[in-house]
Amino acid sequence: MSPETRPAKRPETRPETRPDVRSETRASDAEREQVAERLREALAEGRLNMVEFEERLEATFKARTHGELVPLVRDLPEPGTLLTPGAAVAASGATSGAAVSERGADGGWADRVGQGPATSKGAFAFWSGFRRRGRWTVGRMFTAAVFQAGGEIDLREASFEGREVVIRCFALMGGVHVTVPHDLDVEVRGFGIMGGFGEAGDVRSEVAPGAPRVVITGFALMGGVGVERKLRESEKRRLKEERKRLKLEKKADREERRDE
């Protein structure tokens, strides 16, 4: 077959690339803190120097979407991997303060699970409200019911009677709001009838070792039961202090450059 009679090659077609919806999703404070902790681990293991760490940490606190957070840890393996036993011991021993969070390697759950009897196993509100927050011990079975009322259950500083906890929420023309820390193992099973029963954002977050398992179930009739992850007050203070420290360091650096 002569070159003139050969059929022309069809142009290559590339598959259509769709934008990553997840990358455009707004990042939460808990997710920013998870990335910051990953960076601290990388600094402790010698994968990042101090300049790289501070640059990425500042970008983490400024990030508004998941797409801005992912590149900051894309080149970092999971903490503790690819290290020889001797190197791992040396890294953890030399920088234990930076590598381990203030709550300890197990997330601080060891002294908060099964250490005492429940201080509360239920709550009820009719034309009023109830609140369970701060330092309290949740029973293995906790039942909350509201009728034309509201209730607040905050588990961020709570202790737990057992490793497995079931929280039953019943809302009739009212609402119950459940706040949980980002490292708690949570499963939501309830349903709503002319109402809502569910979580705000991603409730299945990164679970800390030793964390109890909490199942939130029940129903809402012409009302709502909401589950939301929030940082602990101690974590908020730590983030605030870290931002302040970075700001002061940058200010001092600018003044030093001006003096030069």
Tab-separated table of N, CA, C and O in Angstrom, residues 77-167:
chain	number	residue	atom	x	y	z
A	77	PRO	N	5.447	10.220	54.322
A	77	PRO	CA	4.829	8.930	54.660
A	77	PRO	C	4.125	9.028	56.000
A	77	PRO	O	4.220	10.041	56.702
A	78	GLU	N	3.415	7.976	56.345
A	78	GLU	CA	2.772	7.932	57.651
A	78	GLU	C	3.843	7.997	58.736
A	78	GLU	O	4.929	7.450	58.569
A	79	PRO	N	3.567	8.692	59.856
A	79	PRO	CA	4.559	8.822	60.917
A	79	PRO	C	5.082	7.469	61.385
A	79	PRO	O	4.330	6.524	61.585
A	80	GLY	N	6.400	7.372	61.539
A	80	GLY	CA	7.016	6.169	62.057
A	80	GLY	C	7.399	5.138	61.012
A	80	GLY	O	8.020	4.137	61.337
A	81	THR	N	7.056	5.361	59.734
A	81	THR	CA	7.374	4.378	58.702
A	81	THR	C	8.757	4.637	58.117
A	81	THR	O	9.296	5.745	58.204
A	82	LEU	N	9.318	3.590	57.462
A	82	LEU	CA	10.605	3.675	56.784
A	82	LEU	C	11.730	4.083	57.722
A	82	LEU	O	12.711	4.682	57.301
A	83	LEU	N	11.618	3.751	58.996
A	83	LEU	CA	12.678	4.029	59.951
A	83	LEU	C	13.195	2.717	60.511
A	83	LEU	O	12.422	1.816	60.830
A	84	THR	N	14.500	2.605	60.650
A	84	THR	CA	15.042	1.438	61.334
A	84	THR	C	14.715	1.549	62.805
A	84	THR	O	14.478	2.644	63.318
A	85	PRO	N	14.682	0.415	63.549
A	85	PRO	CA	14.351	0.487	64.971
A	85	PRO	C	15.231	1.461	65.725
A	85	PRO	O	14.761	2.227	66.558
A	86	GLY	N	16.549	1.472	65.441
A	86	GLY	CA	17.428	2.391	66.150
A	86	GLY	C	17.109	3.831	65.848
A	86	GLY	O	17.109	4.693	66.734
A	87	ALA	N	16.835	4.124	64.556
A	87	ALA	CA	16.522	5.500	64.180
A	87	ALA	C	15.214	5.939	64.790
A	87	ALA	O	15.041	7.090	65.185
A	88	ALA	N	14.235	5.006	64.848
A	88	ALA	CA	12.947	5.368	65.412
A	88	ALA	C	13.076	5.705	66.886
A	88	ALA	O	12.480	6.664	67.375
A	89	VAL	N	13.876	4.903	67.611
A	89	VAL	CA	14.066	5.176	69.032
A	89	VAL	C	14.768	6.502	69.226
A	89	VAL	O	14.419	7.305	70.101
A	90	ALA	N	15.807	6.750	68.406
A	90	ALA	CA	16.543	8.002	68.545
A	90	ALA	C	15.658	9.193	68.264
A	90	ALA	O	15.706	10.211	68.958
A	91	ALA	N	14.819	9.091	67.203
A	91	ALA	CA	13.959	10.210	66.851
A	91	ALA	C	12.937	10.480	67.932
A	91	ALA	O	12.683	11.625	68.298
A	92	SER	N	12.324	9.402	68.455
A	92	SER	CA	11.298	9.599	69.467
A	92	SER	C	11.899	10.081	70.770
A	92	SER	O	11.305	10.878	71.485
A	93	GLY	N	13.107	9.624	71.103
A	93	GLY	CA	13.719	10.036	72.355
A	93	GLY	C	14.220	11.449	72.313
A	93	GLY	O	14.146	12.189	73.298
A	94	ALA	N	14.748	11.883	71.158
A	94	ALA	CA	15.330	13.220	71.066
A	94	ALA	C	14.287	14.289	70.961
A	94	ALA	O	14.503	15.431	71.375
A	95	THR	N	13.125	13.957	70.386
A	95	THR	CA	12.130	15.005	70.144
A	95	THR	C	10.768	14.557	70.610
A	95	THR	O	9.765	14.773	69.920
A	96	SER	N	10.695	13.916	71.744
A	96	SER	CA	9.410	13.397	72.216
A	96	SER	C	8.403	14.508	72.439
A	96	SER	O	7.215	14.327	72.224
A	97	GLY	N	8.829	15.669	72.834
A	97	GLY	CA	7.898	16.763	73.078
A	97	GLY	C	7.224	17.236	71.817
A	97	GLY	O	6.056	17.600	71.818
A	98	ALA	N	7.967	17.241	70.692
A	98	ALA	CA	7.376	17.707	69.438
A	98	ALA	C	6.595	16.615	68.745
A	98	ALA	O	5.651	16.889	68.025
A	99	ALA	N	7.006	15.358	68.934
A	99	ALA	CA	6.382	14.277	68.184
A	99	ALA	C	5.087	13.793	68.796
A	99	ALA	O	4.229	13.281	68.100
A	100	VAL	N	4.932	13.909	70.098
A	100	VAL	CA	3.746	13.407	70.764
A	100	VAL	C	2.889	14.576	71.208
A	100	VAL	O	3.382	15.543	71.748
A	101	SER	N	1.603	14.493	70.956
A	101	SER	CA	0.704	15.567	71.340
A	101	SER	C	0.598	15.642	72.849
A	101	SER	O	1.001	14.730	73.567
A	102	GLU	N	0.029	16.754	73.328
A	102	GLU	CA	-0.037	16.985	74.764
A	102	GLU	C	-0.925	15.969	75.471
A	102	GLU	O	-0.870	15.835	76.684
A	103	ARG	N	-1.732	15.198	74.736
A	103	ARG	CA	-2.584	14.205	75.375
A	103	ARG	C	-1.932	12.829	75.419
A	103	ARG	O	-2.523	11.890	75.912
A	104	GLY	N	-0.704	12.696	74.865
A	104	GLY	CA	-0.013	11.422	74.931
A	104	GLY	C	-0.216	10.592	73.680
A	104	GLY	O	-1.007	10.923	72.801
A	105	ALA	N	0.544	9.475	73.597
A	105	ALA	CA	0.523	8.650	72.388
A	105	ALA	C	-0.831	8.016	72.142
A	105	ALA	O	-1.194	7.719	71.016
A	106	ASP	N	-1.595	7.756	73.200
A	106	ASP	CA	-2.909	7.120	73.029
A	106	ASP	C	-4.026	8.142	72.964
A	106	ASP	O	-5.195	7.782	73.085
A	107	GLY	N	-3.677	9.409	72.751
A	107	GLY	CA	-4.696	10.450	72.667
A	107	GLY	C	-5.285	10.821	74.017
A	107	GLY	O	-6.231	11.589	74.092
A	108	GLY	N	-4.723	10.281	75.127
A	108	GLY	CA	-5.226	10.610	76.452
A	108	GLY	C	-6.448	9.826	76.857
A	108	GLY	O	-7.065	10.116	77.878
A	109	TRP	N	-6.816	8.773	76.083
A	109	TRP	CA	-8.045	8.039	76.367
A	109	TRP	C	-7.876	7.002	77.473
A	109	TRP	O	-8.852	6.559	78.064
A	110	ALA	N	-6.651	6.585	77.748
A	110	ALA	CA	-6.438	5.514	78.723
A	110	ALA	C	-7.016	5.841	80.095
A	110	ALA	O	-7.576	4.977	80.774
A	111	ASP	N	-6.892	7.102	80.525
A	111	ASP	CA	-7.401	7.484	81.844
A	111	ASP	C	-8.806	8.067	81.780
A	111	ASP	O	-9.276	8.679	82.735
A	112	ARG	N	-9.474	7.864	80.635
A	112	ARG	CA	-10.831	8.395	80.493
A	112	ARG	C	-11.853	7.309	80.151
A	112	ARG	O	-13.016	7.613	79.913
A	113	VAL	N	-11.409	6.062	80.132
A	113	VAL	CA	-12.310	4.959	79.794
A	113	VAL	C	-12.284	3.923	80.915
A	113	VAL	O	-11.222	3.422	81.292
A	114	GLY	N	-13.464	3.603	81.471
A	114	GLY	CA	-13.582	2.563	82.474
A	114	GLY	C	-12.928	2.874	83.801
A	114	GLY	O	-12.585	1.960	84.547
A	115	GLN	N	-12.773	4.163	84.121
A	115	GLN	CA	-12.097	4.540	85.358
A	115	GLN	C	-13.059	4.865	86.501
A	115	GLN	O	-12.627	5.210	87.589
A	116	GLY	N	-14.350	4.807	86.268
A	116	GLY	CA	-15.287	5.118	87.338
A	116	GLY	C	-16.725	4.933	86.892
A	116	GLY	O	-17.001	4.762	85.695
A	117	PRO	N	-17.673	4.962	87.845
A	117	PRO	CA	-19.089	4.815	87.491
A	117	PRO	C	-19.600	6.049	86.762
A	117	PRO	O	-19.033	7.144	86.866
A	118	ALA	N	-20.687	5.858	86.036
A	118	ALA	CA	-21.278	6.964	85.280
A	118	ALA	C	-21.834	8.032	86.221
A	118	ALA	O	-22.433	7.719	87.250
A	119	THR	N	-21.613	9.287	85.861
A	119	THR	CA	-22.225	10.388	86.602
A	119	THR	C	-23.571	10.776	86.011
A	119	THR	O	-24.346	11.491	86.641
A	120	SER	N	-23.838	10.303	84.777
A	120	SER	CA	-25.124	10.584	84.147
A	120	SER	C	-25.431	9.489	83.137
A	120	SER	O	-24.587	9.122	82.323
A	121	LYS	N	-26.673	8.966	83.216
A	121	LYS	CA	-27.105	7.934	82.280
A	121	LYS	C	-28.297	8.374	81.442
A	121	LYS	O	-28.821	7.584	80.655
A	122	GLY	N	-28.716	9.625	81.608
A	122	GLY	CA	-29.847	10.091	80.823
A	122	GLY	C	-30.171	11.546	81.091
A	122	GLY	O	-29.664	12.161	82.041
A	123	ALA	N	-31.027	12.098	80.239
A	123	ALA	CA	-31.465	13.487	80.386
A	123	ALA	C	-32.819	13.641	79.702
A	123	ALA	O	-33.085	13.001	78.681
A	124	PHE	N	-33.663	14.507	80.265
A	124	PHE	CA	-35.005	14.737	79.720
A	124	PHE	C	-35.340	16.222	79.830
A	124	PHE	O	-34.984	16.883	80.820
A	125	ALA	N	-35.996	16.743	78.806
A	125	ALA	CA	-36.392	18.157	78.835
A	125	ALA	C	-37.769	18.306	78.187
A	125	ALA	O	-38.019	17.756	77.106
A	126	PHE	N	-38.655	19.041	78.882
A	126	PHE	CA	-40.003	19.331	78.381
A	126	PHE	C	-40.234	20.829	78.519
A	126	PHE	O	-40.249	21.374	79.616
A	127	TRP	N	-40.352	21.513	77.367
A	127	TRP	CA	-40.502	22.963	77.345
A	127	TRP	C	-39.329	23.659	78.044
A	127	TRP	O	-39.496	24.701	78.683
A	128	SER	N	-38.166	23.054	77.982
A	128	SER	CA	-37.003	23.652	78.653
A	128	SER	C	-35.747	23.172	77.934
A	128	SER	O	-35.685	23.187	76.715
A	129	GLY	N	-34.746	22.749	78.681
A	129	GLY	CA	-33.528	22.261	78.060
A	129	GLY	C	-32.633	21.561	79.061
A	129	GLY	O	-32.827	21.669	80.272
A	130	PHE	N	-31.658	20.824	78.548
A	130	PHE	CA	-30.662	20.190	79.417
A	130	PHE	C	-29.290	20.350	78.777
A	130	PHE	O	-29.154	20.593	77.575
A	131	ARG	N	-28.270	20.204	79.610
A	131	ARG	CA	-26.897	20.333	79.130
A	131	ARG	C	-25.999	19.360	79.872
A	131	ARG	O	-26.022	19.288	81.099
A	132	ARG	N	-25.211	18.598	79.109
A	132	ARG	CA	-24.181	17.739	79.667
A	132	ARG	C	-22.883	18.116	78.961
A	132	ARG	O	-22.679	17.796	77.806
A	133	ARG	N	-21.991	18.769	79.678
A	133	ARG	CA	-20.734	19.200	79.070
A	133	ARG	C	-19.661	19.315	80.143
A	133	ARG	O	-19.948	19.192	81.325
A	134	GLY	N	-18.434	19.552	79.721
A	134	GLY	CA	-17.334	19.635	80.665
A	134	GLY	C	-16.861	18.246	81.064
A	134	GLY	O	-16.911	17.295	80.291
A	135	ARG	N	-16.424	18.117	82.311
A	135	ARG	CA	-15.912	16.831	82.806
A	135	ARG	C	-17.050	16.049	83.457
A	135	ARG	O	-17.504	16.396	84.549
A	136	TRP	N	-17.509	15.009	82.779
A	136	TRP	CA	-18.541	14.134	83.300
A	136	TRP	C	-18.311	12.735	82.722
A	136	TRP	O	-17.555	12.572	81.774
A	137	THR	N	-18.929	11.723	83.328
A	137	THR	CA	-18.726	10.342	82.888
A	137	THR	C	-20.015	9.812	82.270
A	137	THR	O	-21.061	9.768	82.919
A	138	VAL	N	-19.931	9.409	81.005
A	138	VAL	CA	-21.088	8.928	80.250
A	138	VAL	C	-21.324	7.453	80.563
A	138	VAL	O	-20.391	6.649	80.562
A	139	GLY	N	-22.569	7.083	80.847
A	139	GLY	CA	-22.912	5.687	81.091
A	139	GLY	C	-22.805	4.856	79.827
A	139	GLY	O	-22.809	5.385	78.712
A	140	ARG	N	-22.718	3.537	80.009
A	140	ARG	CA	-22.657	2.648	78.842
A	140	ARG	C	-23.888	2.812	77.955
A	140	ARG	O	-23.808	2.657	76.737
A	141	MET	N	-25.019	3.112	78.561
A	141	MET	CA	-26.245	3.419	77.828
A	141	MET	C	-26.761	4.762	78.326
A	141	MET	O	-27.127	4.898	79.485
A	142	PHE	N	-26.753	5.755	77.459
A	142	PHE	CA	-27.228	7.095	77.824
A	142	PHE	C	-28.429	7.427	76.956
A	142	PHE	O	-28.374	7.312	75.728
A	143	THR	N	-29.539	7.832	77.584
A	143	THR	CA	-30.773	8.133	76.860
A	143	THR	C	-31.141	9.595	77.052
A	143	THR	O	-31.244	10.077	78.187
A	144	ALA	N	-31.340	10.280	75.944
A	144	ALA	CA	-31.738	11.689	75.971
A	144	ALA	C	-33.063	11.839	75.239
A	144	ALA	O	-33.231	11.327	74.128
A	145	ALA	N	-34.013	12.544	75.863
A	145	ALA	CA	-35.326	12.764	75.252
A	145	ALA	C	-35.747	14.212	75.463
A	145	ALA	O	-35.615	14.751	76.570
A	146	VAL	N	-36.213	14.850	74.401
A	146	VAL	CA	-36.699	16.226	74.496
A	146	VAL	C	-38.057	16.314	73.806
A	146	VAL	O	-38.291	15.676	72.777
A	147	PHE	N	-38.945	17.109	74.401
A	147	PHE	CA	-40.255	17.370	73.813
A	147	PHE	C	-40.473	18.880	73.817
A	147	PHE	O	-40.535	19.506	74.870
A	148	GLN	N	-40.516	19.452	72.606
A	148	GLN	CA	-40.606	20.901	72.471
A	148	GLN	C	-39.546	21.578	73.335
A	148	GLN	O	-39.817	22.533	74.065
A	149	ALA	N	-38.331	21.046	73.254
A	149	ALA	CA	-37.233	21.534	74.080
A	149	ALA	C	-35.920	21.269	73.352
A	149	ALA	O	-35.903	20.771	72.224
A	150	GLY	N	-34.818	21.611	74.017
A	150	GLY	CA	-33.505	21.408	73.420
A	150	GLY	C	-32.544	20.777	74.403
A	150	GLY	O	-32.674	20.939	75.615
A	151	GLY	N	-31.565	20.058	73.869
A	151	GLY	CA	-30.561	19.419	74.716
A	151	GLY	C	-29.192	19.492	74.083
A	151	GLY	O	-29.059	19.511	72.851
A	152	GLU	N	-28.169	19.550	74.937
A	152	GLU	CA	-26.781	19.611	74.472
A	152	GLU	C	-25.968	18.510	75.156
A	152	GLU	O	-25.930	18.423	76.382
A	153	ILE	N	-25.294	17.681	74.354
A	153	ILE	CA	-24.420	16.630	74.858
A	153	ILE	C	-23.032	16.879	74.280
A	153	ILE	O	-22.833	16.762	73.071
A	154	ASP	N	-22.088	17.219	75.133
A	154	ASP	CA	-20.727	17.536	74.700
A	154	ASP	C	-19.778	16.465	75.251
A	154	ASP	O	-19.625	16.320	76.465
A	155	LEU	N	-19.149	15.717	74.356
A	155	LEU	CA	-18.276	14.609	74.752
A	155	LEU	C	-16.795	14.950	74.676
A	155	LEU	O	-15.950	14.084	74.884
A	156	ARG	N	-16.448	16.196	74.399
A	156	ARG	CA	-15.040	16.539	74.189
A	156	ARG	C	-14.182	16.361	75.439
A	156	ARG	O	-13.027	15.970	75.354
A	157	GLU	N	-14.725	16.657	76.620
A	157	GLU	CA	-13.962	16.511	77.866
A	157	GLU	C	-14.510	15.384	78.737
A	157	GLU	O	-14.095	15.230	79.886
A	158	ALA	N	-15.441	14.612	78.206
A	158	ALA	CA	-16.115	13.579	78.998
A	158	ALA	C	-15.265	12.325	79.144
A	158	ALA	O	-14.380	12.041	78.328
A	159	SER	N	-15.545	11.560	80.209
A	159	SER	CA	-15.009	10.215	80.395
A	159	SER	C	-16.128	9.215	80.097
A	159	SER	O	-17.304	9.602	79.999
A	160	PHE	N	-15.767	7.934	79.963
A	160	PHE	CA	-16.738	6.930	79.541
A	160	PHE	C	-16.688	5.731	80.480
A	160	PHE	O	-15.610	5.242	80.826
A	161	GLU	N	-17.867	5.266	80.847
A	161	GLU	CA	-17.958	4.139	81.768
A	161	GLU	C	-17.387	2.868	81.160
A	161	GLU	O	-16.816	2.031	81.874
A	162	GLY	N	-17.517	2.703	79.854
A	162	GLY	CA	-17.014	1.510	79.184
A	162	GLY	C	-16.446	1.839	77.816
A	162	GLY	O	-16.550	2.967	77.322
A	163	ARG	N	-15.830	0.831	77.207
A	163	ARG	CA	-15.241	1.003	75.885
A	163	ARG	C	-16.304	1.151	74.804
A	163	ARG	O	-16.091	1.821	73.795
A	164	GLU	N	-17.479	0.549	75.004
A	164	GLU	CA	-18.598	0.643	74.066
A	164	GLU	C	-19.723	1.439	74.720
A	164	GLU	O	-20.184	1.084	75.814
A	165	VAL	N	-20.157	2.512	74.075
A	165	VAL	CA	-21.191	3.396	74.622
A	165	VAL	C	-22.270	3.612	73.567
A	165	VAL	O	-21.963	3.821	72.385
A	166	VAL	N	-23.526	3.545	73.997
A	166	VAL	CA	-24.658	3.816	73.110
A	166	VAL	C	-25.404	5.035	73.650
A	166	VAL	O	-25.803	5.068	74.815
A	167	ILE	N	-25.570	6.034	72.809
A	167	ILE	CA	-26.322	7.238	73.176
A	167	ILE	C	-27.602	7.261	72.346
A	167	ILE	O	-27.560	7.373	71.118
